[in-house]
Amino acid sequence: MENNEQLNPEEAITAGGVFHFKQIRNGKVIAEWDDHNLVVNEGLNYTLNASLGGDTQQASWYIGLFEGNYTPLATDAGATIANNATECTAYDEAARPQWVEPGAASQSITNSAAPATFTINATKSVYGAFLISDSTKGGATGVLFAAARFAAVRDLIAADELLVTYTVDAASS
């Protein structure tokens, strides 16, 4: 491709992710929903640099929740998401739950075999979730890959479990 040529849209790579949530109370599923994500600029740059640019790949990824009435922006990053969105840390786990995936297959990667589990320990209204490479609750480091605002605020109470699955699909279009 010449320096001034543009990519042909017919040769594009597309990728998108979906968070799937299951809210469990007293051993029963009381709500289940999906929300599409925004892959932020930092996540897009990380993907290009780690796959094609020779940068080091992140070994682990983690799911975080946020309780601020916030809509994620493309400019959000690992250094800002916890503060911008008011990260929810009202859960028993000592760190953000790990996103454990077995590897990509058929242009898809997911943690559906091992959803991230949050054991809620206070009454909270939660507005969304994010995928980040830092396990620290409320942490301001790591690479932010994606974030999603729920279509509707979700009210959680102590002892609720929130199971989170995140799936990313890619295609050549």
Tab-separated table of C-alpha atoms in Angstrom:
chain	number	residue	atom	x	y	z
A	1	MET	CA	0.000	0.000	0.000
A	2	GLU	CA	1.374	3.416	-0.947
A	3	ASN	CA	1.812	6.026	1.806
A	4	ASN	CA	-1.260	8.014	0.756
A	5	GLU	CA	-3.562	5.080	-0.041
A	6	GLN	CA	-6.483	4.374	2.257
A	7	LEU	CA	-7.674	0.956	3.292
A	8	ASN	CA	-10.440	-0.459	1.188
A	9	PRO	CA	-13.446	-0.906	3.518
A	10	GLU	CA	-13.964	-4.331	1.947
A	11	GLU	CA	-10.645	-5.406	3.506
A	12	ALA	CA	-11.486	-4.295	7.047
A	13	ILE	CA	-11.108	-6.257	10.236
A	14	THR	CA	-14.007	-5.829	12.632
A	15	ALA	CA	-14.121	-6.792	16.270
A	16	GLY	CA	-16.709	-6.343	18.962
A	17	GLY	CA	-17.477	-7.577	22.401
A	18	VAL	CA	-20.480	-8.363	24.558
A	19	PHE	CA	-20.722	-8.608	28.328
A	20	HIS	CA	-23.239	-11.183	29.591
A	21	PHE	CA	-24.471	-10.854	33.180
A	22	LYS	CA	-26.318	-13.222	35.461
A	23	GLN	CA	-27.591	-11.913	38.829
A	24	ILE	CA	-28.166	-14.623	41.420
A	25	ARG	CA	-30.014	-14.101	44.703
A	26	ASN	CA	-30.599	-16.866	47.223
A	27	GLY	CA	-29.397	-19.439	44.704
A	28	LYS	CA	-31.846	-18.361	41.969
A	29	VAL	CA	-31.185	-16.396	38.798
A	30	ILE	CA	-33.259	-13.214	39.136
A	31	ALA	CA	-31.921	-11.337	36.112
A	32	GLU	CA	-29.860	-12.050	33.023
A	33	TRP	CA	-28.835	-9.541	30.361
A	34	ASP	CA	-26.288	-8.611	27.691
A	35	ASP	CA	-24.635	-5.279	26.977
A	36	HIS	CA	-22.398	-4.438	24.044
A	37	ASN	CA	-19.110	-2.776	24.856
A	38	LEU	CA	-16.933	0.034	23.654
A	39	VAL	CA	-13.385	-1.092	22.904
A	40	VAL	CA	-11.495	2.011	24.022
A	41	ASN	CA	-8.569	3.595	22.168
A	42	GLU	CA	-6.095	2.188	24.687
A	43	GLY	CA	-7.487	-1.319	24.027
A	44	LEU	CA	-7.288	-0.892	20.266
A	45	ASN	CA	-3.697	0.384	20.448
A	46	TYR	CA	-2.770	-2.462	22.807
A	47	THR	CA	-4.242	-5.024	20.376
A	48	LEU	CA	-2.246	-3.647	17.463
A	49	ASN	CA	0.982	-3.265	19.431
A	50	ALA	CA	0.823	-6.684	21.143
A	51	SER	CA	-0.113	-8.591	17.994
A	52	LEU	CA	1.810	-6.710	15.304
A	53	GLY	CA	4.063	-4.155	16.976
A	54	GLY	CA	6.236	-6.378	19.114
A	55	ASP	CA	4.952	-5.125	22.497
A	56	THR	CA	4.632	-7.521	25.424
A	57	GLN	CA	1.298	-9.274	25.742
A	58	GLN	CA	-0.671	-8.824	28.990
A	59	ALA	CA	-0.692	-12.164	30.817
A	60	SER	CA	-4.013	-11.702	32.635
A	61	TRP	CA	-7.212	-9.693	32.358
A	62	TYR	CA	-9.805	-8.786	34.987
A	63	ILE	CA	-13.410	-7.642	35.149
A	64	GLY	CA	-14.401	-4.521	37.072
A	65	LEU	CA	-17.803	-2.999	37.844
A	66	PHE	CA	-18.725	0.646	38.137
A	67	GLU	CA	-21.394	2.383	40.191
A	68	GLY	CA	-21.139	5.885	38.757
A	69	ASN	CA	-23.831	7.136	36.397
A	70	TYR	CA	-21.207	7.221	33.652
A	71	THR	CA	-21.026	6.449	29.951
A	72	PRO	CA	-17.587	5.104	28.950
A	73	LEU	CA	-15.612	7.143	26.423
A	74	ALA	CA	-13.111	6.039	23.788
A	75	THR	CA	-10.503	8.087	25.670
A	76	ASP	CA	-10.934	6.195	28.966
A	77	ALA	CA	-7.831	4.277	30.029
A	78	GLY	CA	-6.595	2.020	32.800
A	79	ALA	CA	-5.312	5.090	34.633
A	80	THR	CA	-8.718	6.803	34.595
A	81	ILE	CA	-11.610	4.315	34.470
A	82	ALA	CA	-11.829	3.557	38.225
A	83	ASN	CA	-12.114	7.260	39.039
A	84	ASN	CA	-14.141	8.420	36.018
A	85	ALA	CA	-16.781	5.721	36.396
A	86	THR	CA	-16.588	5.311	40.201
A	87	GLU	CA	-15.516	1.691	40.435
A	88	CYS	CA	-17.672	-0.527	42.625
A	89	THR	CA	-15.514	-2.355	45.172
A	90	ALA	CA	-18.377	-3.646	47.353
A	91	TYR	CA	-17.706	-7.332	46.830
A	92	ASP	CA	-16.013	-10.030	48.918
A	93	GLU	CA	-13.274	-10.964	46.465
A	94	ALA	CA	-9.906	-9.414	47.401
A	95	ALA	CA	-9.204	-8.362	43.817
A	96	ARG	CA	-11.066	-7.858	40.562
A	97	PRO	CA	-12.165	-11.292	39.324
A	98	GLN	CA	-9.945	-12.701	36.609
A	99	TRP	CA	-11.208	-13.146	33.055
A	100	VAL	CA	-10.127	-16.732	32.367
A	101	GLU	CA	-10.367	-17.785	28.738
A	102	PRO	CA	-9.067	-20.949	27.074
A	103	GLY	CA	-7.884	-19.212	23.888
A	104	ALA	CA	-9.541	-18.103	20.691
A	105	ALA	CA	-11.456	-20.441	18.398
A	106	SER	CA	-13.508	-19.585	15.320
A	107	GLN	CA	-12.498	-15.907	15.664
A	108	SER	CA	-14.011	-15.674	19.152
A	109	ILE	CA	-12.583	-15.585	22.667
A	110	THR	CA	-14.655	-15.833	25.855
A	111	ASN	CA	-14.617	-16.757	29.529
A	112	SER	CA	-18.003	-18.511	29.261
A	113	ALA	CA	-16.585	-21.702	30.796
A	114	ALA	CA	-15.480	-19.753	33.892
A	115	PRO	CA	-17.505	-16.550	34.389
A	116	ALA	CA	-15.995	-13.879	36.642
A	117	THR	CA	-17.930	-13.933	39.923
A	118	PHE	CA	-18.630	-10.991	42.206
A	119	THR	CA	-20.074	-11.726	45.668
A	120	ILE	CA	-21.732	-8.428	46.540
A	121	ASN	CA	-21.424	-7.268	50.178
A	122	ALA	CA	-23.495	-4.041	50.216
A	123	THR	CA	-26.513	-2.535	48.525
A	124	LYS	CA	-25.330	-0.889	45.304
A	125	SER	CA	-26.709	0.449	42.059
A	126	VAL	CA	-24.331	-0.662	39.325
A	127	TYR	CA	-24.160	0.987	35.907
A	128	GLY	CA	-21.591	-1.039	33.975
A	129	ALA	CA	-18.472	-3.164	33.653
A	130	PHE	CA	-15.005	-3.083	32.110
A	131	LEU	CA	-12.105	-5.359	31.134
A	132	ILE	CA	-8.657	-4.303	32.367
A	133	SER	CA	-5.205	-5.858	32.856
A	134	ASP	CA	-4.863	-4.750	36.521
A	135	SER	CA	-6.371	-6.882	39.304
A	136	THR	CA	-6.355	-4.136	41.970
A	137	LYS	CA	-9.814	-3.096	43.179
A	138	GLY	CA	-10.031	0.630	42.461
A	139	GLY	CA	-6.603	0.492	40.810
A	140	ALA	CA	-5.354	3.096	38.346
A	141	THR	CA	-2.837	1.104	36.331
A	142	GLY	CA	-2.945	-1.482	33.579
A	143	VAL	CA	-4.472	-1.471	30.132
A	144	LEU	CA	-8.188	-0.831	29.764
A	145	PHE	CA	-9.499	-2.923	26.880
A	146	ALA	CA	-13.246	-2.315	26.918
A	147	ALA	CA	-16.129	-0.929	28.951
A	148	ALA	CA	-19.913	-1.147	28.780
A	149	ARG	CA	-22.707	0.838	30.345
A	150	PHE	CA	-25.773	-1.227	31.165
A	151	ALA	CA	-28.952	-0.428	29.239
A	152	ALA	CA	-30.586	-0.037	32.670
A	153	VAL	CA	-29.076	0.470	36.121
A	154	ARG	CA	-28.903	-2.769	38.135
A	155	ASP	CA	-29.646	-2.854	41.851
A	156	LEU	CA	-27.602	-5.383	43.802
A	157	ILE	CA	-27.883	-6.279	47.471
A	158	ALA	CA	-25.528	-7.963	49.921
A	159	ALA	CA	-25.087	-11.686	49.170
A	160	ASP	CA	-26.119	-11.315	45.507
A	161	GLU	CA	-23.739	-12.950	43.074
A	162	LEU	CA	-23.059	-11.324	39.741
A	163	LEU	CA	-21.543	-13.652	37.137
A	164	VAL	CA	-19.895	-11.893	34.205
A	165	THR	CA	-18.959	-13.391	30.864
A	166	TYR	CA	-17.138	-11.343	28.250
A	167	THR	CA	-16.886	-12.450	24.627
A	168	VAL	CA	-14.950	-10.784	21.809
A	169	ASP	CA	-15.580	-11.764	18.190
A	170	ALA	CA	-13.443	-10.735	15.208
A	171	ALA	CA	-14.067	-11.033	11.482
A	172	SER	CA	-12.568	-10.070	8.180
A	173	SER	CA	-15.155	-8.170	6.232
